[in-house]
XYZ file of C-alpha atoms in Angstrom:
236
model
C 0.000 0.000 0.000
C 2.979 2.337 0.493
C 3.666 2.359 -3.248
C 0.042 3.074 -4.099
C -0.143 5.790 -1.457
C 2.987 7.405 -2.909
C 1.547 7.332 -6.444
C -1.747 8.721 -5.157
C -0.074 11.636 -3.441
C 2.020 12.344 -6.550
C -1.133 12.654 -8.666
C -2.955 14.706 -6.018
C -0.029 17.123 -5.745
C 0.671 17.461 -9.474
C -2.914 18.214 -10.403
C -3.949 20.053 -7.203
C -6.769 17.597 -6.653
C -7.358 18.395 -2.988
C -7.766 21.708 -1.184
C -8.250 22.381 2.513
C -11.839 21.844 3.591
C -12.821 19.582 0.702
C -15.514 16.999 1.312
C -14.788 14.224 -1.153
C -17.237 11.537 -2.211
C -15.438 8.336 -3.178
C -17.372 6.290 -5.713
C -17.133 2.740 -4.358
C -18.395 0.068 -6.746
C -17.039 -2.759 -4.604
C -14.258 -3.588 -7.050
C -10.544 -3.554 -6.239
C -9.915 -0.151 -7.857
C -12.516 1.818 -5.918
C -11.708 0.068 -2.636
C -7.982 0.700 -3.064
C -8.763 4.360 -3.821
C -10.882 4.637 -0.675
C -8.163 3.035 1.441
C -5.401 5.221 -0.046
C -7.362 8.456 0.429
C -8.272 7.504 4.006
C -4.580 6.973 4.768
C -3.605 10.172 2.935
C -6.178 12.104 4.978
C -4.255 11.204 8.141
C -1.155 13.229 7.207
C -1.904 15.417 4.173
C -1.161 19.098 4.909
C -4.543 20.180 3.541
C -7.273 18.722 5.782
C -10.201 17.075 3.970
C -13.040 14.673 4.747
C -14.373 11.609 2.948
C -17.719 9.996 2.226
C -17.934 6.608 0.484
C -20.899 6.157 -1.867
C -22.033 2.865 -3.399
C -24.780 2.575 -6.004
C -26.503 -0.797 -5.830
C -27.809 -1.840 -9.263
C -29.892 -4.574 -7.623
C -29.195 -7.068 -10.415
C -32.125 -9.456 -10.957
C -34.024 -7.390 -8.390
C -31.782 -8.527 -5.532
C -30.066 -6.057 -3.198
C -26.306 -6.591 -2.903
C -24.677 -7.289 0.462
C -22.146 -4.558 1.282
C -21.718 -5.287 4.989
C -18.001 -6.056 4.544
C -17.435 -2.667 2.900
C -19.480 -1.024 5.643
C -17.152 -2.616 8.195
C -14.105 -1.341 6.287
C -15.510 2.189 6.237
C -16.155 2.023 9.969
C -12.553 0.943 10.501
C -11.319 3.809 8.296
C -13.710 6.268 9.988
C -15.405 7.117 6.718
C -19.148 7.703 6.393
C -20.701 5.091 4.102
C -23.808 5.558 1.965
C -25.469 2.823 -0.089
C -28.024 4.073 -2.602
C -30.315 1.354 -3.893
C -31.268 1.937 -7.537
C -33.348 0.387 -10.314
C -30.557 0.627 -12.900
C -30.641 -3.085 -13.701
C -34.399 -3.034 -14.292
C -34.307 0.090 -16.482
C -31.366 -0.977 -18.647
C -31.847 -4.730 -18.986
C -35.570 -5.243 -18.456
C -37.416 -2.081 -19.525
C -35.153 -0.856 -22.341
C -33.515 -4.191 -23.136
C -30.352 -2.440 -24.293
C -28.198 -4.502 -26.673
C -25.187 -2.300 -25.873
C -25.979 -1.255 -22.301
C -22.588 0.040 -21.114
C -22.880 3.590 -22.501
C -26.352 4.238 -21.072
C -25.415 2.553 -17.808
C -22.323 4.741 -17.400
C -24.360 7.895 -18.079
C -27.071 6.993 -15.583
C -24.533 5.836 -12.996
C -22.615 9.105 -13.222
C -25.782 11.140 -12.797
C -26.865 9.211 -9.700
C -23.389 9.374 -8.155
C -23.052 13.105 -8.751
C -26.525 13.831 -7.361
C -25.859 11.712 -4.268
C -22.544 13.480 -3.676
C -24.130 16.926 -3.941
C -27.038 15.919 -1.699
C -24.513 14.944 0.978
C -22.592 18.216 0.867
C -19.599 17.039 -1.179
C -17.755 19.370 -3.522
C -15.606 16.687 -5.164
C -16.027 13.112 -6.393
C -13.025 10.760 -6.487
C -13.081 7.997 -9.096
C -10.884 4.898 -9.175
C -9.557 5.160 -12.732
C -5.897 4.127 -12.965
C -3.188 4.444 -15.636
C -4.397 1.384 -17.549
C -7.924 2.847 -17.693
C -6.536 6.065 -19.163
C -4.574 4.204 -21.852
C -7.628 2.079 -22.698
C -9.896 5.136 -22.899
C -7.440 6.852 -25.237
C -7.430 3.839 -27.581
C -11.213 3.444 -27.417
C -11.687 7.086 -28.381
C -9.193 6.733 -31.214
C -10.366 3.421 -32.652
C -14.112 3.659 -32.012
C -14.760 7.397 -32.130
C -12.007 8.570 -34.443
C -10.870 11.252 -31.990
C -7.887 12.044 -29.802
C -8.875 12.312 -26.157
C -9.212 10.831 -22.697
C -10.868 11.605 -19.387
C -9.172 14.391 -17.425
C -7.252 14.027 -14.147
C -9.437 16.848 -12.825
C -12.634 18.139 -14.408
C -15.384 20.509 -13.321
C -19.115 19.971 -13.739
C -20.507 23.479 -13.780
C -24.139 22.317 -13.680
C -23.467 20.406 -10.452
C -20.726 22.702 -9.086
C -18.726 19.534 -8.574
C -15.134 18.548 -9.322
C -14.203 15.066 -10.486
C -10.751 13.849 -9.470
C -8.842 10.672 -10.346
C -6.076 10.167 -7.762
C -4.960 6.744 -9.100
C -3.985 7.891 -12.606
C -0.248 7.291 -11.994
C -0.818 3.710 -10.775
C -0.855 0.657 -13.027
C -3.712 -1.785 -12.535
C -1.204 -4.334 -11.218
C -0.157 -1.833 -8.511
C -3.782 -1.352 -7.501
C -4.463 -5.097 -7.469
C -1.368 -5.795 -5.362
C -2.331 -3.111 -2.833
C -5.876 -4.482 -2.594
C -4.553 -7.984 -1.909
C -2.040 -6.868 0.709
C -4.649 -4.802 2.535
C -7.136 -7.686 2.273
C -9.819 -5.355 0.960
C -13.360 -6.843 0.807
C -13.893 -6.935 -2.965
C -17.513 -7.566 -4.000
C -17.645 -9.488 -7.276
C -19.708 -7.765 -9.950
C -22.937 -9.458 -10.982
C -23.195 -7.370 -14.159
C -23.882 -9.622 -17.184
C -21.536 -7.419 -19.242
C -18.575 -7.907 -16.913
C -15.496 -9.087 -18.887
C -17.347 -8.936 -22.237
C -17.447 -5.179 -22.839
C -15.657 -3.057 -25.438
C -13.245 -1.976 -22.718
C -12.288 -5.581 -22.085
C -11.557 -5.974 -25.798
C -9.342 -2.883 -25.672
C -7.567 -4.275 -22.602
C -6.728 -7.409 -24.599
C -5.502 -5.267 -27.500
C -3.117 -3.408 -25.209
C -1.772 -6.700 -23.903
C -1.044 -7.782 -27.473
C 0.659 -4.468 -28.284
C 2.847 -4.794 -25.201
C 4.532 -7.892 -26.588
C 6.515 -5.658 -28.969
C 6.117 -2.383 -27.061
C 6.513 -3.140 -23.317
C 5.925 0.457 -22.194
C 2.979 1.240 -24.472
C 0.663 2.298 -21.618
C 3.222 4.671 -20.141
C 3.979 6.080 -23.605
C 0.304 6.857 -24.164
C 0.113 8.721 -20.845
C 3.360 10.539 -21.659
C 1.905 11.652 -24.996
C -1.224 12.949 -23.252
C 0.885 14.960 -20.796
C 3.307 16.386 -23.374
C 0.427 17.389 -25.645
C -1.681 18.747 -22.746
C -4.678 16.825 -24.067
C -7.785 17.077 -21.874
C -5.879 18.914 -19.108
C -3.187 16.244 -18.750
């Protein structure tokens, strides 16, 4: 966890992600990335020179109409002294039953973001922390290029003027393997996704493409991030 904490602080410092008095909502899906982010920010809070507070927010999709059990994450939040909010939703019903989306990921992401942002604002937060890491950034760049024909990626820090809310991504300097290792060492209570699109999405295909590219270009992910930074694309 020391390595991940160091990478988290490096990103926070470089992009001025945290200011004194911030109340940050951490989007916690239950996966390793969001749990590692929560853990790292809770540890950073203990010594960071700019005092800030945290709230963990989980959106329950209620797949097949069944509420997910997040008691292990609740226990972790209690241990970390972080307020924990679980918002039960009807996302599964709307996307898979009512609309019967053939390509549900785009609509799901849009609806999920809206619910997370609204929940954060309703609980007095001025920032939302998301668990995207370096691999996610490289994958998003390739997806935009190959599927949308454009150069771009999500930003380390972005501002939603309609919500008066900042989005921050403190794990952007960490590889997925770093995040996974930290989650294992800290024995974080990962909740396996019940989404029927898990491991079969366009992002998963892009992840496999990057793995293939790495056989001849071992540092391809880092090179993509370096290109984003040198070109100042999307505030990198």
